[in-house]
């Protein structure tokens, strides 16, 4: 993603800081409202005093018209100011109801953040699970590659009539009188005949002797080989993973 997501902790800290700022501003507005109310009370008392003073002036002497007019002007100014303060107080009272809205909004933000946090944790768990699965698959693939590389038959020599290839399987006691852990080489002659080359007791390479009467595979062995070769031939001599599986006369069928 191109936009980096804000972490849950940073988002909550930012939200709490914004809430604290809103509460501080609300407290200041309440204080201002109280101050305005005090001024309003003073002005109201002043107007009352002006009205009482005007009455006294009118009662005592007509020469006090100028003072009365001044008192009336001051009273009008005070009334106008009271009206302005009343409007301001009404506005503050309207604003005073906003903390509940703010709390509701903050709660909504917290709910959304919690939902996002849970979704993020779930994504994190899925990501970790996928990483674990990917790592396991990589390990299995690496093991398979190593096994395939070790099991691959590689030609290490080719002469006029002779071909020598690796035979990456232990003879497992197949050849009597030789080390069962020995890994032989496969010798092929241009005539199509071949055999295993292994080390003798003197640690010298020798071709295993052919059995009496020559090589005569059993009927079942030839049948198995025929089925395998025909299957590969039908695939234009392209080997598949199934073709390369180790065959067992007991468990595998062609």
GROMACS .gro file of C-alpha atoms in nm:
model
  254
    1UNK     CA    1   0.000   0.000   0.000
    2UNK     CA    2   0.118   0.351  -0.077
    3UNK     CA    3  -0.020   0.508   0.245
    4UNK     CA    4   0.133   0.387   0.567
    5UNK     CA    5  -0.132   0.310   0.827
    6UNK     CA    6  -0.117   0.502   1.157
    7UNK     CA    7  -0.041   0.259   1.439
    8UNK     CA    8  -0.322   0.190   1.688
    9UNK     CA    9  -0.124   0.335   1.982
   10UNK     CA   10  -0.041   0.657   1.792
   11UNK     CA   11  -0.402   0.694   1.676
   12UNK     CA   12  -0.538   0.655   2.031
   13UNK     CA   13  -0.279   0.901   2.169
   14UNK     CA   14  -0.375   1.156   1.903
   15UNK     CA   15  -0.745   1.107   1.978
   16UNK     CA   16  -0.697   1.143   2.355
   17UNK     CA   17  -0.491   1.462   2.301
   18UNK     CA   18  -0.768   1.605   2.081
   19UNK     CA   19  -1.029   1.516   2.343
   20UNK     CA   20  -0.827   1.682   2.621
   21UNK     CA   21  -0.794   1.996   2.406
   22UNK     CA   22  -1.172   2.003   2.347
   23UNK     CA   23  -1.240   1.963   2.723
   24UNK     CA   24  -0.996   2.247   2.803
   25UNK     CA   25  -1.168   2.473   2.551
   26UNK     CA   26  -1.507   2.381   2.695
   27UNK     CA   27  -1.389   2.464   3.049
   28UNK     CA   28  -1.267   2.801   2.921
   29UNK     CA   29  -1.606   2.866   2.760
   30UNK     CA   30  -1.785   2.782   3.086
   31UNK     CA   31  -1.557   3.024   3.270
   32UNK     CA   32  -1.627   3.292   3.011
   33UNK     CA   33  -2.000   3.225   3.049
   34UNK     CA   34  -1.975   3.274   3.423
   35UNK     CA   35  -1.783   3.600   3.378
   36UNK     CA   36  -2.042   3.724   3.128
   37UNK     CA   37  -2.320   3.632   3.368
   38UNK     CA   38  -2.152   3.837   3.642
   39UNK     CA   39  -2.117   4.133   3.404
   40UNK     CA   40  -2.479   4.088   3.302
   41UNK     CA   41  -2.590   4.097   3.666
   42UNK     CA   42  -2.383   4.409   3.728
   43UNK     CA   43  -2.522   4.577   3.419
   44UNK     CA   44  -2.875   4.482   3.514
   45UNK     CA   45  -2.819   4.632   3.859
   46UNK     CA   46  -2.666   4.938   3.695
   47UNK     CA   47  -2.969   4.980   3.470
   48UNK     CA   48  -3.190   4.951   3.772
   49UNK     CA   49  -2.980   5.215   3.945
   50UNK     CA   50  -3.000   5.439   3.638
   51UNK     CA   51  -3.375   5.400   3.625
   52UNK     CA   52  -3.404   5.479   3.995
   53UNK     CA   53  -3.171   5.776   3.951
   54UNK     CA   54  -3.374   5.902   3.656
   55UNK     CA   55  -3.689   5.881   3.857
   56UNK     CA   56  -3.528   6.081   4.135
   57UNK     CA   57  -3.403   6.342   3.888
   58UNK     CA   58  -3.746   6.376   3.726
   59UNK     CA   59  -3.904   6.401   4.066
   60UNK     CA   60  -3.665   6.654   4.208
   61UNK     CA   61  -3.614   6.899   3.923
   62UNK     CA   62  -3.691   6.966   3.561
   63UNK     CA   63  -3.339   7.107   3.525
   64UNK     CA   64  -3.209   6.754   3.544
   65UNK     CA   65  -3.333   6.678   3.190
   66UNK     CA   66  -2.979   6.671   3.059
   67UNK     CA   67  -2.870   6.431   3.329
   68UNK     CA   68  -3.177   6.220   3.266
   69UNK     CA   69  -3.105   6.210   2.895
   70UNK     CA   70  -2.748   6.101   2.972
   71UNK     CA   71  -2.877   5.840   3.210
   72UNK     CA   72  -3.120   5.715   2.946
   73UNK     CA   73  -2.841   5.693   2.689
   74UNK     CA   74  -2.628   5.501   2.933
   75UNK     CA   75  -2.926   5.283   3.010
   76UNK     CA   76  -2.985   5.217   2.639
   77UNK     CA   77  -2.619   5.132   2.596
   78UNK     CA   78  -2.639   4.902   2.894
   79UNK     CA   79  -2.953   4.739   2.754
   80UNK     CA   80  -2.786   4.695   2.416
   81UNK     CA   81  -2.487   4.539   2.585
   82UNK     CA   82  -2.716   4.315   2.789
   83UNK     CA   83  -2.885   4.208   2.466
   84UNK     CA   84  -2.548   4.129   2.310
   85UNK     CA   85  -2.445   3.939   2.620
   86UNK     CA   86  -2.774   3.749   2.615
   87UNK     CA   87  -2.708   3.645   2.254
   88UNK     CA   88  -2.353   3.547   2.347
   89UNK     CA   89  -2.478   3.350   2.647
   90UNK     CA   90  -2.729   3.168   2.428
   91UNK     CA   91  -2.447   3.080   2.190
   92UNK     CA   92  -2.233   2.956   2.479
   93UNK     CA   93  -2.523   2.751   2.614
   94UNK     CA   94  -2.566   2.594   2.273
   95UNK     CA   95  -2.196   2.519   2.258
   96UNK     CA   96  -2.207   2.387   2.616
   97UNK     CA   97  -2.403   2.087   2.492
   98UNK     CA   98  -2.123   1.977   2.259
   99UNK     CA   99  -1.906   1.779   2.507
  100UNK     CA  100  -2.161   1.497   2.499
  101UNK     CA  101  -2.143   1.502   2.120
  102UNK     CA  102  -1.766   1.503   2.149
  103UNK     CA  103  -1.773   1.211   2.389
  104UNK     CA  104  -2.004   1.022   2.154
  105UNK     CA  105  -1.777   1.103   1.861
  106UNK     CA  106  -1.466   0.997   2.054
  107UNK     CA  107  -1.641   0.674   2.155
  108UNK     CA  108  -1.723   0.615   1.789
  109UNK     CA  109  -1.356   0.677   1.699
  110UNK     CA  110  -1.242   0.441   1.975
  111UNK     CA  111  -1.481   0.172   1.850
  112UNK     CA  112  -1.349   0.214   1.498
  113UNK     CA  113  -0.989   0.202   1.624
  114UNK     CA  114  -1.063  -0.111   1.825
  115UNK     CA  115  -1.220  -0.272   1.520
  116UNK     CA  116  -0.917  -0.169   1.313
  117UNK     CA  117  -0.682  -0.303   1.582
  118UNK     CA  118  -0.859  -0.640   1.587
  119UNK     CA  119  -0.852  -0.655   1.207
  120UNK     CA  120  -0.481  -0.562   1.209
  121UNK     CA  121  -0.404  -0.834   1.465
  122UNK     CA  122  -0.595  -1.087   1.257
  123UNK     CA  123  -0.404  -0.982   0.945
  124UNK     CA  124  -0.081  -1.007   1.143
  125UNK     CA  125  -0.169  -1.360   1.256
  126UNK     CA  126  -0.259  -1.457   0.899
  127UNK     CA  127   0.065  -1.303   0.772
  128UNK     CA  128   0.271  -1.489   1.034
  129UNK     CA  129   0.089  -1.813   0.949
  130UNK     CA  130   0.154  -1.758   0.578
  131UNK     CA  131   0.519  -1.680   0.649
  132UNK     CA  132   0.547  -2.000   0.853
  133UNK     CA  133   0.379  -2.201   0.577
  134UNK     CA  134   0.601  -2.036   0.315
  135UNK     CA  135   0.912  -2.113   0.520
  136UNK     CA  136   0.803  -2.476   0.557
  137UNK     CA  137   0.737  -2.500   0.183
  138UNK     CA  138   1.077  -2.347   0.108
  139UNK     CA  139   1.241  -2.600   0.338
  140UNK     CA  140   1.053  -2.887   0.175
  141UNK     CA  141   1.139  -2.758  -0.172
  142UNK     CA  142   1.504  -2.725  -0.073
  143UNK     CA  143   1.503  -3.078   0.066
  144UNK     CA  144   1.337  -3.209  -0.249
  145UNK     CA  145   1.592  -3.029  -0.465
  146UNK     CA  146   1.873  -3.181  -0.263
  147UNK     CA  147   1.716  -3.525  -0.284
  148UNK     CA  148   1.662  -3.491  -0.659
  149UNK     CA  149   2.016  -3.366  -0.708
  150UNK     CA  150   2.152  -3.655  -0.504
  151UNK     CA  151   1.929  -3.903  -0.687
  152UNK     CA  152   2.018  -3.775  -1.034
  153UNK     CA  153   2.216  -4.008  -1.259
  154UNK     CA  154   2.506  -3.813  -1.408
  155UNK     CA  155   2.737  -3.926  -1.685
  156UNK     CA  156   3.095  -3.886  -1.562
  157UNK     CA  157   3.279  -4.056  -1.848
  158UNK     CA  158   3.226  -4.140  -2.214
  159UNK     CA  159   3.485  -4.320  -2.426
  160UNK     CA  160   3.479  -4.495  -2.760
  161UNK     CA  161   3.279  -4.791  -2.631
  162UNK     CA  162   3.230  -4.718  -2.263
  163UNK     CA  163   2.996  -4.494  -2.070
  164UNK     CA  164   3.015  -4.448  -1.692
  165UNK     CA  165   2.732  -4.289  -1.497
  166UNK     CA  166   2.672  -4.228  -1.129
  167UNK     CA  167   2.431  -4.470  -0.965
  168UNK     CA  168   2.314  -4.274  -0.656
  169UNK     CA  169   2.184  -4.569  -0.454
  170UNK     CA  170   2.358  -4.792  -0.202
  171UNK     CA  171   2.382  -5.150  -0.317
  172UNK     CA  172   2.228  -5.251   0.017
  173UNK     CA  173   2.381  -5.597   0.026
  174UNK     CA  174   2.270  -5.669  -0.331
  175UNK     CA  175   2.618  -5.775  -0.439
  176UNK     CA  176   2.743  -6.053  -0.217
  177UNK     CA  177   3.074  -5.997  -0.047
  178UNK     CA  178   3.076  -5.618  -0.087
  179UNK     CA  179   3.007  -5.332   0.153
  180UNK     CA  180   2.629  -5.273   0.169
  181UNK     CA  181   2.687  -4.898   0.212
  182UNK     CA  182   2.890  -4.874  -0.106
  183UNK     CA  183   2.759  -4.648  -0.382
  184UNK     CA  184   2.846  -4.805  -0.719
  185UNK     CA  185   2.892  -4.664  -1.067
  186UNK     CA  186   2.687  -4.780  -1.364
  187UNK     CA  187   2.890  -4.908  -1.657
  188UNK     CA  188   2.734  -4.926  -2.003
  189UNK     CA  189   2.885  -5.075  -2.316
  190UNK     CA  190   2.792  -4.963  -2.666
  191UNK     CA  191   2.646  -5.307  -2.719
  192UNK     CA  192   2.372  -5.213  -2.474
  193UNK     CA  193   2.500  -5.432  -2.194
  194UNK     CA  194   2.609  -5.297  -1.861
  195UNK     CA  195   2.676  -5.360  -1.497
  196UNK     CA  196   2.785  -5.207  -1.171
  197UNK     CA  197   3.143  -5.104  -1.101
  198UNK     CA  198   3.229  -5.122  -0.733
  199UNK     CA  199   3.534  -5.144  -0.511
  200UNK     CA  200   3.662  -5.490  -0.423
  201UNK     CA  201   3.820  -5.591  -0.096
  202UNK     CA  202   4.155  -5.451  -0.222
  203UNK     CA  203   3.986  -5.111  -0.275
  204UNK     CA  204   4.019  -5.145  -0.653
  205UNK     CA  205   3.739  -5.082  -0.903
  206UNK     CA  206   3.595  -5.389  -1.072
  207UNK     CA  207   3.295  -5.475  -1.285
  208UNK     CA  208   3.059  -5.708  -1.106
  209UNK     CA  209   3.059  -6.047  -1.277
  210UNK     CA  210   2.754  -6.142  -1.476
  211UNK     CA  211   2.552  -6.436  -1.344
  212UNK     CA  212   2.591  -6.777  -1.503
  213UNK     CA  213   2.407  -6.791  -1.832
  214UNK     CA  214   2.427  -6.412  -1.875
  215UNK     CA  215   2.179  -6.147  -1.779
  216UNK     CA  216   1.825  -6.283  -1.781
  217UNK     CA  217   1.573  -6.045  -1.618
  218UNK     CA  218   1.265  -6.212  -1.471
  219UNK     CA  219   0.939  -6.196  -1.664
  220UNK     CA  220   0.779  -5.966  -1.406
  221UNK     CA  221   1.077  -5.730  -1.428
  222UNK     CA  222   1.056  -5.709  -1.808
  223UNK     CA  223   0.680  -5.656  -1.790
  224UNK     CA  224   0.725  -5.370  -1.542
  225UNK     CA  225   0.995  -5.212  -1.760
  226UNK     CA  226   0.783  -5.250  -2.070
  227UNK     CA  227   0.489  -5.073  -1.910
  228UNK     CA  228   0.714  -4.792  -1.787
  229UNK     CA  229   0.886  -4.745  -2.125
  230UNK     CA  230   0.559  -4.748  -2.318
  231UNK     CA  231   0.414  -4.487  -2.086
  232UNK     CA  232   0.713  -4.259  -2.136
  233UNK     CA  233   0.707  -4.322  -2.510
  234UNK     CA  234   0.340  -4.216  -2.521
  235UNK     CA  235   0.453  -3.888  -2.365
  236UNK     CA  236   0.707  -3.839  -2.645
  237UNK     CA  237   0.983  -3.965  -2.415
  238UNK     CA  238   0.930  -3.671  -2.177
  239UNK     CA  239   0.965  -3.781  -1.813
  240UNK     CA  240   0.716  -3.665  -1.552
  241UNK     CA  241   0.744  -3.652  -1.174
  242UNK     CA  242   0.538  -3.972  -1.156
  243UNK     CA  243   0.781  -4.147  -1.387
  244UNK     CA  244   1.067  -4.063  -1.154
  245UNK     CA  245   0.904  -4.193  -0.836
  246UNK     CA  246   1.080  -4.487  -0.674
  247UNK     CA  247   0.890  -4.797  -0.778
  248UNK     CA  248   0.803  -5.076  -0.540
  249UNK     CA  249   0.678  -5.414  -0.657
  250UNK     CA  250   0.449  -5.421  -0.353
  251UNK     CA  251   0.312  -5.066  -0.345
  252UNK     CA  252   0.345  -4.919  -0.694
  253UNK     CA  253   0.168  -5.021  -1.015
  254UNK     CA  254   0.237  -4.897  -1.366
   0.00000   0.00000   0.00000
